[in-house]
XYZ file of C-alpha atoms in Angstrom:
780
model
C -8.758 149.137 -18.011
C -8.519 151.079 -21.221
C -8.685 147.875 -23.278
C -11.414 145.286 -23.314
C -10.928 142.299 -20.979
C -9.614 139.847 -23.572
C -6.799 142.293 -24.398
C -5.864 143.224 -20.848
C -2.113 142.482 -21.030
C -1.145 145.786 -22.630
C 0.743 147.070 -19.578
C 2.543 143.722 -19.087
C 3.721 143.466 -22.670
C 4.841 147.104 -22.575
C 7.149 146.276 -19.677
C 8.332 143.036 -21.247
C 9.102 144.354 -24.714
C 12.821 143.590 -24.406
C 12.248 139.916 -23.568
C 12.474 137.250 -26.272
C 9.137 136.578 -27.999
C 8.101 132.908 -27.886
C 5.158 133.351 -30.261
C 4.574 135.035 -33.602
C 3.481 138.573 -32.740
C 2.737 139.672 -36.287
C -0.970 140.616 -36.558
C -3.209 138.447 -38.730
C -4.455 139.849 -42.039
C -7.989 140.445 -40.783
C -6.540 142.303 -37.755
C -4.591 144.610 -40.080
C -7.745 145.280 -42.099
C -9.615 146.236 -38.888
C -7.025 148.830 -37.818
C -7.568 152.568 -38.206
C -5.480 155.680 -37.627
C -6.934 157.139 -34.419
C -5.920 159.565 -31.704
C -5.024 157.574 -28.567
C -4.679 159.021 -25.054
C -2.352 157.289 -22.601
C -3.477 157.825 -19.014
C -2.358 156.933 -15.481
C -4.663 156.642 -12.486
C -4.252 158.898 -9.478
C -5.501 156.060 -7.285
C -5.676 152.373 -8.026
C -3.593 150.046 -10.202
C -0.207 151.207 -11.390
C 0.590 151.352 -15.109
C -0.313 153.222 -18.273
C -3.605 152.613 -20.093
C -4.645 153.566 -23.650
C -8.027 155.014 -24.596
C -9.453 156.288 -27.862
C -10.199 159.996 -27.991
C -13.694 160.563 -29.456
C -14.013 163.179 -32.181
C -15.933 165.628 -29.995
C -13.024 165.726 -27.488
C -10.342 166.491 -30.056
C -12.301 169.119 -31.989
C -10.516 172.473 -31.726
C -13.855 174.275 -32.033
C -14.732 173.015 -28.555
C -12.059 175.277 -27.108
C -11.347 174.382 -23.502
C -12.849 170.889 -23.540
C -9.982 169.090 -25.275
C -8.035 166.009 -24.298
C -4.454 167.180 -23.817
C -1.428 165.859 -21.917
C -1.428 167.333 -18.438
C -5.218 167.401 -18.091
C -7.440 164.998 -16.186
C -10.014 162.897 -17.966
C -12.773 160.533 -16.921
C -12.510 157.019 -18.332
C -14.385 153.704 -17.957
C -12.198 151.252 -16.042
C -12.314 147.524 -15.437
C -14.972 144.977 -16.321
C -17.679 147.077 -14.679
C -16.645 150.195 -16.635
C -16.788 152.287 -13.490
C -15.895 155.900 -14.156
C -12.526 156.936 -12.732
C -10.457 160.100 -13.036
C -7.054 159.722 -14.675
C -4.240 161.963 -15.886
C -3.566 162.140 -19.618
C 0.203 161.847 -19.989
C 0.558 161.309 -23.737
C -1.365 161.741 -27.012
C -0.403 160.079 -30.262
C -2.021 159.041 -33.510
C -1.456 155.392 -34.343
C -3.011 152.363 -36.027
C -5.346 150.587 -33.614
C -8.088 147.985 -33.685
C -10.936 150.274 -32.658
C -13.016 147.369 -31.379
C -10.472 146.586 -28.691
C -10.302 150.047 -27.107
C -12.600 151.979 -24.813
C -13.131 155.717 -25.207
C -12.416 158.683 -22.977
C -15.742 159.630 -21.390
C -15.089 163.318 -20.749
C -12.486 165.949 -19.942
C -12.371 167.074 -16.301
C -10.118 170.154 -16.601
C -10.609 173.146 -18.872
C -6.943 174.093 -18.533
C -3.704 172.138 -18.429
C -2.522 171.288 -14.916
C 0.897 169.934 -15.878
C 3.251 171.244 -18.539
C 5.274 168.861 -20.738
C 8.340 169.730 -18.640
C 6.548 168.844 -15.407
C 5.253 165.586 -16.887
C 8.851 164.616 -17.650
C 9.992 165.537 -14.132
C 7.159 163.598 -12.495
C 7.898 160.532 -14.598
C 11.519 160.719 -13.461
C 10.289 160.957 -9.859
C 8.123 157.864 -10.274
C 11.033 155.848 -11.638
C 13.657 157.168 -9.218
C 11.608 156.962 -6.014
C 9.833 153.689 -6.961
C 6.394 155.243 -6.739
C 3.381 155.004 -9.103
C 3.332 157.885 -11.580
C -0.281 158.687 -10.765
C 0.534 158.987 -7.063
C 3.323 161.437 -7.918
C 0.913 163.536 -10.001
C -1.598 163.607 -7.141
C 1.147 164.970 -4.869
C 2.345 167.555 -7.389
C -1.083 169.071 -8.091
C -2.455 170.472 -4.788
C -5.848 169.237 -3.602
C -7.181 172.796 -3.730
C -6.317 172.935 -7.442
C -7.764 169.504 -8.207
C -11.015 170.338 -6.418
C -11.071 173.922 -7.764
C -11.378 175.352 -4.263
C -12.722 178.885 -4.122
C -14.699 178.597 -7.372
C -18.342 177.979 -8.212
C -20.118 176.840 -11.355
C -22.085 179.516 -13.204
C -23.950 179.754 -16.484
C -22.613 182.347 -18.896
C -24.436 183.526 -21.991
C -23.082 185.056 -25.195
C -24.369 185.935 -28.664
C -23.375 183.332 -31.326
C -21.513 184.590 -34.408
C -24.365 183.758 -36.817
C -26.862 185.682 -34.650
C -24.570 188.713 -34.620
C -24.641 188.818 -38.401
C -28.439 188.596 -38.547
C -29.050 190.908 -35.571
C -30.269 193.963 -37.607
C -32.867 191.803 -39.400
C -34.349 190.155 -36.317
C -37.854 191.112 -35.241
C -37.980 190.975 -31.439
C -39.936 192.576 -28.568
C -38.201 195.743 -27.293
C -36.865 194.217 -24.058
C -35.434 191.175 -25.804
C -33.807 193.325 -28.504
C -32.357 195.680 -25.916
C -30.831 192.811 -23.925
C -29.485 191.127 -27.064
C -27.883 194.323 -28.368
C -26.304 195.090 -24.978
C -24.718 191.657 -24.756
C -23.521 191.853 -28.383
C -21.464 194.932 -27.478
C -19.767 193.197 -24.519
C -16.335 191.624 -24.944
C -16.974 189.018 -22.233
C -19.974 186.738 -21.594
C -22.315 187.453 -18.678
C -24.561 185.486 -16.374
C -28.328 185.738 -17.115
C -28.779 187.672 -13.862
C -26.036 190.161 -14.789
C -27.537 190.667 -18.248
C -31.031 191.208 -16.818
C -29.678 193.792 -14.366
C -27.750 195.707 -17.053
C -30.715 195.583 -19.452
C -33.125 196.695 -16.722
C -35.506 193.774 -17.246
C -36.645 190.616 -15.517
C -35.271 187.135 -16.256
C -38.174 186.384 -18.634
C -36.756 188.125 -21.784
C -33.412 186.367 -21.223
C -35.138 182.976 -20.989
C -37.006 183.683 -24.235
C -33.772 184.570 -26.026
C -32.226 181.309 -24.845
C -35.328 179.378 -25.918
C -35.162 180.919 -29.406
C -31.472 180.031 -29.715
C -30.457 183.663 -29.995
C -28.309 183.323 -26.893
C -25.925 180.460 -26.259
C -25.266 179.304 -22.683
C -22.226 177.503 -21.314
C -21.393 176.394 -17.801
C -18.035 177.396 -16.398
C -16.353 177.938 -13.050
C -15.447 181.390 -11.753
C -13.311 182.360 -8.799
C -15.011 183.540 -5.628
C -11.776 184.312 -3.751
C -9.373 187.212 -3.768
C -5.623 186.984 -3.201
C -4.634 188.937 -0.123
C -1.183 190.067 -1.224
C 0.510 192.110 1.450
C 2.224 195.234 0.210
C 5.633 195.993 1.687
C 7.498 199.275 1.493
C 9.890 199.075 -1.447
C 13.583 198.845 -0.613
C 16.439 199.585 -3.002
C 19.045 196.880 -3.648
C 21.985 196.952 -1.245
C 25.550 197.316 -2.408
C 27.411 194.025 -2.534
C 30.759 193.447 -0.860
C 33.559 191.620 -2.661
C 32.441 188.121 -1.565
C 28.833 188.811 -2.517
C 29.836 190.340 -5.846
C 31.941 187.320 -6.739
C 29.066 184.979 -5.896
C 26.591 187.068 -7.891
C 28.873 187.182 -10.927
C 29.158 183.398 -10.896
C 25.360 182.990 -10.812
C 24.945 185.689 -13.458
C 27.406 183.888 -15.724
C 25.349 180.704 -15.342
C 22.137 182.577 -16.125
C 23.593 183.974 -19.319
C 24.899 180.578 -20.448
C 21.386 179.203 -20.995
C 22.487 175.844 -19.580
C 21.863 173.901 -16.395
C 24.369 174.676 -13.641
C 24.446 173.520 -10.036
C 26.039 176.061 -7.696
C 26.808 175.344 -4.025
C 26.895 178.746 -2.322
C 28.716 178.144 0.958
C 28.444 181.304 3.017
C 28.854 181.600 6.772
C 25.866 182.792 8.776
C 25.430 186.534 8.295
C 27.477 186.632 5.085
C 24.588 188.098 3.061
C 23.524 185.128 0.950
C 19.942 186.407 0.693
C 21.087 189.671 -0.899
C 22.963 187.638 -3.516
C 19.754 185.694 -4.223
C 17.815 188.948 -4.609
C 20.327 190.397 -7.081
C 20.267 187.193 -9.143
C 16.454 187.088 -9.138
C 16.357 190.724 -10.222
C 18.403 189.744 -13.276
C 16.056 186.814 -13.985
C 12.993 189.085 -13.757
C 14.607 191.571 -16.138
C 14.659 188.751 -18.715
C 10.900 188.305 -18.314
C 11.339 185.028 -16.456
C 10.387 183.752 -12.997
C 12.317 182.381 -10.031
C 11.459 179.792 -7.387
C 12.973 180.196 -3.916
C 12.653 177.252 -1.539
C 13.156 177.767 2.187
C 12.538 175.388 5.096
C 8.969 175.570 6.424
C 10.159 176.882 9.787
C 12.163 179.631 8.037
C 9.182 180.814 5.982
C 8.559 183.647 8.410
C 6.793 186.961 7.782
C 10.274 188.493 7.951
C 11.300 186.398 4.921
C 8.116 187.242 3.008
C 8.487 190.987 3.598
C 12.064 190.946 2.355
C 11.024 189.546 -1.037
C 7.869 191.687 -1.309
C 9.981 194.785 -0.659
C 12.042 194.071 -3.776
C 9.597 192.632 -6.322
C 6.179 193.694 -7.585
C 4.539 190.289 -7.551
C 5.430 187.526 -5.108
C 3.502 184.296 -4.470
C 3.995 182.485 -1.178
C 3.231 178.767 -0.858
C 3.251 176.897 2.458
C 1.400 174.178 4.351
C -0.660 176.541 6.523
C -2.568 177.972 3.554
C -6.170 176.970 3.000
C -7.045 175.074 -0.206
C -8.706 178.261 -1.489
C -5.544 180.309 -0.912
C -3.368 177.627 -2.470
C -5.569 177.442 -5.581
C -5.634 181.218 -5.989
C -1.828 181.433 -5.823
C -1.484 178.503 -8.263
C -3.676 180.281 -10.822
C -1.662 183.506 -10.498
C 1.551 181.563 -11.130
C 0.082 179.721 -14.140
C -1.041 183.003 -15.720
C 2.494 184.372 -15.467
C 1.463 187.151 -13.064
C 4.097 186.205 -10.477
C 7.774 187.115 -10.656
C 8.982 185.160 -7.626
C 7.553 182.083 -5.916
C 8.699 181.689 -2.308
C 7.714 178.516 -0.541
C 8.522 175.346 1.311
C 9.304 171.924 -0.185
C 6.298 171.529 -2.513
C 6.895 174.943 -4.118
C 9.438 173.165 -6.334
C 6.395 172.121 -8.402
C 5.134 175.699 -8.907
C 3.719 175.928 -12.481
C 5.898 178.826 -13.630
C 5.502 179.242 -17.409
C 8.976 180.792 -17.904
C 11.218 179.510 -15.138
C 14.682 181.041 -15.077
C 16.240 180.173 -11.702
C 15.730 177.932 -8.662
C 17.255 178.828 -5.295
C 17.211 176.523 -2.257
C 18.164 178.336 0.932
C 19.393 176.253 3.889
C 19.600 173.360 1.421
C 20.903 171.017 4.134
C 17.542 171.049 5.939
C 15.905 167.625 6.368
C 12.435 169.163 5.877
C 13.148 169.245 2.131
C 12.696 165.455 2.174
C 9.074 164.259 2.006
C 8.255 161.623 4.645
C 5.234 160.134 2.836
C 4.942 158.726 -0.681
C 6.251 159.983 -3.001
C 9.285 160.309 -0.706
C 11.121 162.863 -2.841
C 13.853 165.292 -1.908
C 13.170 168.811 -3.173
C 16.889 169.351 -3.854
C 17.061 166.418 -6.269
C 13.737 167.279 -7.921
C 14.914 170.875 -8.338
C 18.110 169.672 -10.030
C 16.086 167.459 -12.354
C 13.858 170.416 -13.208
C 16.930 172.590 -13.780
C 18.338 169.973 -16.153
C 15.062 169.760 -18.049
C 14.628 173.533 -18.415
C 18.370 174.334 -18.726
C 18.536 176.828 -15.867
C 20.810 177.313 -12.821
C 20.115 175.806 -9.399
C 21.654 177.624 -6.426
C 22.086 175.630 -3.199
C 22.852 178.019 -0.355
C 23.871 177.156 3.200
C 26.382 177.897 5.933
C 26.461 174.146 6.555
C 25.878 172.394 3.194
C 24.721 168.799 3.090
C 27.622 166.433 2.562
C 25.917 165.188 -0.614
C 26.007 168.683 -2.171
C 29.483 169.403 -0.825
C 30.824 166.184 -2.355
C 29.272 166.977 -5.742
C 31.015 170.346 -5.646
C 34.326 168.710 -4.717
C 33.940 166.296 -7.644
C 33.277 169.161 -10.065
C 29.694 168.185 -10.827
C 28.516 171.390 -9.129
C 30.343 174.698 -8.886
C 31.531 175.850 -5.464
C 31.290 179.505 -4.436
C 32.554 180.554 -1.000
C 31.488 183.528 1.136
C 33.772 183.150 4.177
C 33.171 186.559 5.810
C 30.192 188.261 7.375
C 28.878 191.530 5.933
C 30.629 194.680 7.174
C 33.478 192.382 8.247
C 31.688 191.568 11.497
C 33.471 188.823 13.390
C 31.919 185.437 13.983
C 30.646 185.032 17.557
C 32.798 183.347 20.161
C 31.474 179.861 20.870
C 32.230 178.299 24.247
C 31.248 174.838 25.446
C 29.956 174.250 28.951
C 30.938 170.734 30.043
C 27.901 169.445 31.923
C 30.030 166.592 33.275
C 31.812 169.154 35.443
C 29.664 169.586 38.532
C 31.317 172.910 39.321
C 30.037 174.315 36.013
C 26.622 172.678 36.022
C 25.992 173.635 39.656
C 23.819 176.678 40.089
C 20.380 175.192 40.241
C 18.459 172.030 39.461
C 17.202 173.336 36.132
C 18.599 173.418 32.619
C 20.620 176.635 32.872
C 24.191 176.178 34.091
C 26.056 178.754 36.169
C 28.127 180.095 33.207
C 25.000 180.454 31.076
C 23.112 182.228 33.877
C 25.985 184.685 34.328
C 26.214 185.307 30.567
C 22.450 185.932 30.336
C 22.587 188.389 33.233
C 25.463 190.283 31.580
C 23.783 190.410 28.162
C 20.481 191.648 29.601
C 22.279 194.229 31.767
C 23.866 195.641 28.584
C 20.398 195.918 26.949
C 21.059 192.981 24.643
C 18.647 190.181 23.806
C 19.008 186.446 24.437
C 17.970 183.365 22.455
C 17.827 179.968 24.202
C 17.542 176.815 22.127
C 16.164 173.480 23.336
C 14.851 170.960 20.832
C 12.426 169.320 23.263
C 8.778 170.344 23.579
C 6.661 170.023 26.701
C 7.457 170.324 30.412
C 8.925 166.953 31.424
C 10.173 164.586 28.731
C 9.611 161.411 30.777
C 7.699 160.203 33.837
C 9.291 157.450 35.945
C 8.708 155.682 39.242
C 11.888 155.640 41.392
C 10.514 152.760 43.451
C 10.098 150.151 40.693
C 11.618 151.835 37.634
C 8.351 151.942 35.630
C 8.388 154.473 32.779
C 5.097 155.851 31.463
C 4.896 155.006 27.751
C 2.492 155.518 24.870
C 0.448 152.307 24.468
C 0.593 152.705 20.677
C 4.261 153.605 20.220
C 6.164 152.265 23.246
C 7.820 155.677 23.588
C 7.960 157.855 26.670
C 5.061 160.230 27.110
C 5.852 163.917 27.569
C 4.127 165.896 30.308
C 2.598 169.207 29.152
C 1.808 171.173 32.293
C -0.199 173.964 30.673
C -2.725 171.450 29.322
C -2.156 169.150 32.341
C -1.829 166.058 30.184
C 0.706 163.517 28.996
C 1.199 163.471 25.236
C 2.887 161.264 22.640
C 4.619 163.500 20.102
C 4.407 160.805 17.420
C 0.751 159.708 17.420
C -0.891 162.457 19.574
C -2.148 159.935 22.156
C -2.859 161.820 25.378
C -3.995 161.042 28.913
C -4.215 162.607 32.334
C -0.931 162.624 34.279
C -0.687 159.921 36.960
C -0.558 160.841 40.656
C 0.991 157.486 41.583
C 2.818 154.706 39.782
C 0.449 152.750 37.513
C 2.525 149.617 38.205
C 3.423 149.529 41.938
C 1.050 152.323 43.083
C 3.893 154.251 44.721
C 3.225 157.967 45.273
C 6.863 158.790 44.538
C 6.235 159.250 40.802
C 8.926 161.505 39.324
C 8.590 163.938 36.398
C 12.037 164.107 34.796
C 13.706 165.585 31.767
C 13.607 169.121 30.442
C 11.245 170.547 27.839
C 10.653 174.087 26.610
C 7.721 174.634 29.003
C 9.881 173.830 32.050
C 12.712 175.956 30.634
C 10.292 178.873 30.253
C 9.280 178.562 33.906
C 12.932 178.462 34.941
C 13.778 181.582 32.905
C 10.845 183.506 34.364
C 11.898 182.520 37.871
C 15.541 183.493 37.317
C 14.840 186.758 35.425
C 11.419 187.956 36.594
C 12.068 191.543 35.537
C 12.569 190.598 31.881
C 9.993 189.651 29.243
C 10.271 186.071 28.003
C 8.485 184.344 25.105
C 8.433 180.715 23.980
C 8.222 179.520 20.379
C 7.375 175.888 19.675
C 4.526 174.086 17.956
C 2.509 174.093 21.201
C 2.646 177.862 21.683
C 2.377 178.810 17.986
C -0.892 177.028 17.112
C -2.942 180.203 16.653
C -2.630 181.676 13.166
C -0.477 184.803 13.182
C 1.145 184.050 16.561
C 4.500 183.363 14.882
C 4.504 186.816 13.297
C 3.375 188.580 16.486
C 6.163 187.094 18.603
C 8.900 187.811 16.048
C 7.661 191.373 15.512
C 7.675 191.979 19.256
C 11.174 190.512 19.567
C 12.406 192.623 16.670
C 11.006 195.767 18.292
C 12.717 194.991 21.590
C 9.507 194.213 23.496
C 10.798 190.714 24.334
C 14.154 190.253 26.052
C 14.501 186.463 26.043
C 13.243 184.213 23.245
C 13.394 180.470 23.816
C 12.169 177.615 21.682
C 12.783 174.625 19.464
C 14.359 174.529 16.016
C 11.906 177.103 14.626
C 14.131 179.785 16.223
C 17.373 178.175 15.037
C 17.350 179.366 11.432
C 16.601 182.351 9.282
C 16.182 184.941 12.035
C 18.176 188.170 11.737
C 18.039 190.358 14.850
C 21.125 192.585 15.350
C 20.458 193.134 19.071
C 20.839 189.437 19.950
C 24.139 189.299 21.839
C 23.849 185.860 23.425
C 22.673 182.456 22.269
C 22.471 179.542 24.681
C 22.188 175.927 23.515
C 20.646 174.143 26.500
C 21.529 170.611 25.353
C 23.580 170.008 22.218
C 23.396 166.223 22.652
C 19.713 165.611 21.909
C 20.381 164.255 18.402
C 24.081 163.418 18.711
C 23.750 159.782 19.788
C 20.735 158.694 17.761
C 21.142 155.469 15.705
C 21.512 157.431 12.473
C 24.687 157.815 10.408
C 23.808 161.496 9.909
C 23.571 162.250 13.681
C 26.944 164.012 13.801
C 26.232 166.027 10.667
C 22.871 167.218 12.009
C 24.330 168.151 15.383
C 27.044 170.229 13.703
C 24.474 171.928 11.473
C 22.121 172.718 14.322
C 24.782 174.158 16.633
C 26.344 176.183 13.809
C 22.985 177.539 12.668
C 21.868 178.496 16.198
C 25.214 180.168 16.792
C 24.633 182.222 13.659
C 21.681 184.016 15.254
C 24.010 186.272 17.276
C 26.787 188.714 16.485
C 24.864 190.315 13.610
C 25.020 193.831 15.059
C 27.604 196.311 16.294
C 27.523 194.811 19.808
C 28.859 191.438 18.646
C 27.782 188.241 20.336
C 28.600 185.062 22.256
C 27.361 181.481 22.162
C 27.349 179.038 25.071
C 26.849 175.368 24.179
C 25.935 173.069 27.058
C 26.963 169.488 26.342
C 28.031 166.191 27.865
C 30.205 165.525 24.785
C 32.432 168.605 24.375
C 35.152 166.550 22.683
C 32.926 165.161 19.927
C 34.268 166.170 16.466
C 30.912 167.667 15.461
C 30.806 169.890 18.561
C 34.459 170.856 18.209
C 34.044 171.838 14.536
C 30.899 173.870 15.298
C 32.747 175.740 18.057
C 35.429 176.743 15.520
C 32.906 177.560 12.736
C 34.960 175.155 10.626
C 32.692 173.371 8.168
C 35.449 172.259 5.737
C 37.273 170.467 8.550
C 34.102 168.769 9.760
C 33.217 167.717 6.209
C 36.642 166.217 5.537
C 36.550 164.196 8.784
C 32.988 163.001 8.276
C 33.529 162.070 4.623
C 36.387 159.766 5.615
C 33.967 157.801 7.819
C 31.289 157.789 5.104
C 33.786 156.403 2.568
C 34.847 153.607 4.914
C 31.230 152.547 5.511
C 30.064 153.119 1.913
C 27.420 155.557 3.128
C 26.139 158.442 0.970
C 27.594 160.285 -0.850
C 29.955 157.331 -1.537
C 27.064 155.032 -2.302
C 23.316 154.846 -2.595
C 20.862 153.606 -0.026
C 17.289 152.323 0.057
C 15.374 151.683 3.277
C 12.322 149.435 3.419
C 10.027 149.380 6.445
C 7.445 146.681 7.092
C 4.805 147.498 9.690
C 1.758 145.748 11.106
C -0.293 145.212 14.288
C 1.107 141.726 15.030
C 4.800 141.572 15.925
C 5.241 137.946 14.827
C 3.385 138.312 11.536
C 5.218 141.544 10.732
C 8.592 139.938 11.481
C 7.719 136.960 9.256
C 6.690 139.205 6.348
C 9.850 141.283 6.766
C 11.988 138.129 6.689
C 10.216 136.997 3.518
C 10.833 140.372 1.889
C 14.471 140.319 3.004
C 14.957 136.880 1.439
C 13.404 138.057 -1.815
C 15.700 141.075 -1.905
C 18.819 138.999 -1.255
C 17.817 136.527 -3.956
C 16.993 139.277 -6.467
C 20.291 141.040 -5.794
C 22.381 137.879 -5.877
C 24.090 138.834 -9.139
C 25.040 142.283 -7.840
C 28.454 141.722 -6.237
C 28.606 145.064 -4.394
C 24.978 145.163 -3.268
C 24.338 144.661 0.471
C 21.007 143.764 2.109
C 21.100 144.355 5.874
C 18.259 143.000 7.985
C 15.432 142.750 8.587
C 15.815 144.080 12.114
C 13.527 145.973 14.493
C 13.460 149.680 13.613
C 14.931 152.167 16.081
C 11.344 153.107 16.989
C 10.076 149.544 17.251
C 6.395 150.355 17.647
C 4.658 153.403 16.227
C 0.951 154.235 16.129
C -0.007 150.705 17.098
C 2.194 149.006 14.489
C 5.380 147.014 14.973
C 8.136 148.066 12.593
C 11.001 146.150 10.964
C 13.490 147.696 8.581
C 15.718 146.463 5.780
C 18.665 148.568 4.669
C 20.130 148.209 1.179
C 23.395 149.738 -0.023
C 25.205 149.766 -3.361
C 27.702 152.004 -5.202
C 24.924 153.323 -7.457
C 21.158 153.561 -7.114
C 20.039 151.874 -10.335
C 21.011 148.415 -9.081
C 19.074 149.019 -5.869
C 15.957 150.047 -7.759
C 16.212 147.068 -10.111
C 16.539 144.730 -7.148
C 13.550 146.193 -5.307
C 11.368 146.064 -8.428
C 12.336 142.449 -9.156
C 11.901 141.298 -5.551
C 8.506 142.922 -5.051
C 6.984 142.085 -8.434
C 4.832 139.293 -6.934
C 5.201 140.214 -3.261
C 1.739 140.373 -1.662
C 1.768 140.666 2.144
C -1.347 140.128 4.298
C -3.924 142.898 4.135
C -3.021 144.450 7.502
C 0.710 144.564 6.715
C 2.105 147.684 5.000
C 5.544 147.994 3.481
C 7.182 151.207 2.296
C 10.298 151.939 0.295
C 12.394 155.074 0.822
C 15.087 155.897 -1.742
C 17.881 158.088 -0.328
C 16.384 158.028 3.194
C 17.088 160.935 5.518
C 15.367 159.454 8.569
C 16.742 156.150 9.875
C 14.458 155.937 12.946
């Protein structure tokens, strides 16, 4: 700790400052005499105990003459920790001068970073995240600063030499050998320091004269890190801004008004698919750039296609792209460009919300309803809420764009907390595509083969291809067969670690668990009764691809899912080929459902709209509506128009019916009535706790103990509900049994207080892990 052992309750007393003092806390006279005014650094650990710890800053680390090696908030430092004084790396989060008893404090050992990693604004946002999502502040900081930045990927340590100021003044009077003088005079004329090797090469001498100058103190050497990587920034052909139609102009004017106000504004931009929302973003960003400020644009990971990148690069001189497929070296290089203010626009997935823009002017979240904006590991933040907090802190607008907004954002707009801007028409007044359901319960419609393509869909595909159109088929199931079952005894092949059905992947000839990556050879007979009548059932994208090739052998077909897109660049190659008309039929999972704009697509087929509809999740209907509506939006973007066929066993479900009519307001009003009755978000807050462990009985017992603690801690909260513990929807995952506890209340503060109080002294067995998820998006 930062304090010596006998004064180790600093963090406890800091948290308990509002409690009544039972003892006289006034310092004794000799303690007052021992106190001095000193600079104190408050730090948090990236790993290890939670809490804030105070350390003295030694004079040499607060001396401005040392330049880069200063203790400052937002930099990492090395400090002695614990009784053993082991050296650990911590983040400095605050500096203040105060009266302290010097003998009771340890000192900062050294500064790790030569530049600030986190601005004061970002320190405030990360502290809010720690408090809101019930996560240690240090863990939040570790997530915000990429590993490539922390480890300085793509740099190496070098020794640089320069001529000290006092030597420069005495240079004419110095008596030196010719080679030493020549090298010294050359370096004195340089504006930047050089390595000894560089100086020797420029001076035309060996390393010996340089070593002698260093030995005499006429050259001063310092170690620093220099970049060894170059940013490969693709150059796109510049495109002039497009003219806006009346809907786009109205939306742009609303954003522009918010930009000029200099205040935080939340704007829900509800525009149907193909309404030109991206062009509105580009116009708004152009205004931000004209002010000398930067913009952050968040898009779902699966929508961060080369097509998206090119569109932004074609309009702005300097664009940084951040995504999960970048190497640590690439990530670090882009981070440094952003910090230096060289970037006008940052385009990226969820974590790009933390981009260190020095003059941020606007944040845009496209497809803001996407669940990928919610982090599934600690800190379990939602990029939309973090972006709003950052907008509040920096007093800038936040634009949330979607054809199918999340009900949370829609409700905030209805309540007047956010502004609502509607774009109800497609550009060029193109009509929305006709959406037709195919009732798979009707054998007459589903007859036409034993595969996944019904007779109406087959006929529609044949007609579209005959007219030189292109087809997109959507199926959110990877693999060939989604389950393997014995018809003789009913045995289903399951993952031994997850108790979930294994999926058969025919190309690799293996069975695979999509949750833990367990794999095995496919069985030739039943592992239980040894029957040879083993049956491979269910439909995945691999089997659908085979069916399409068999039905339409004269047409080129391509599949896009995580199995087929593993090779770097394959995503771009397939989309480029599809855009150029080299591929007639594109099928895949949700990576083809959003963000694609191909005018020649005249037919979209949804193979099974029910895959997520009946999951034990209160958002199942909302996600089904969003997915069907977004997939439908991939067609009808050209002069040929388009059609959508949705195959379903639930054609009368309200979510399917609303998606068929492209009627989001009606769906939202119906769904919000149900949410209000059940006190689900946005009419209340929710926290989900999951307890997992290798022993089912022990895990259940720990979960019951935690549930009792939560109910006791929340006893004074009349409207707080604690539901469970109960087995999670996925009972066993990666070898661990899982039990969940669901908490609900009208507002989140009471939930957080209850969790903190209940878990203050909660210590489960070592092999039991419990997690807390505030505002959960995944209930499985």
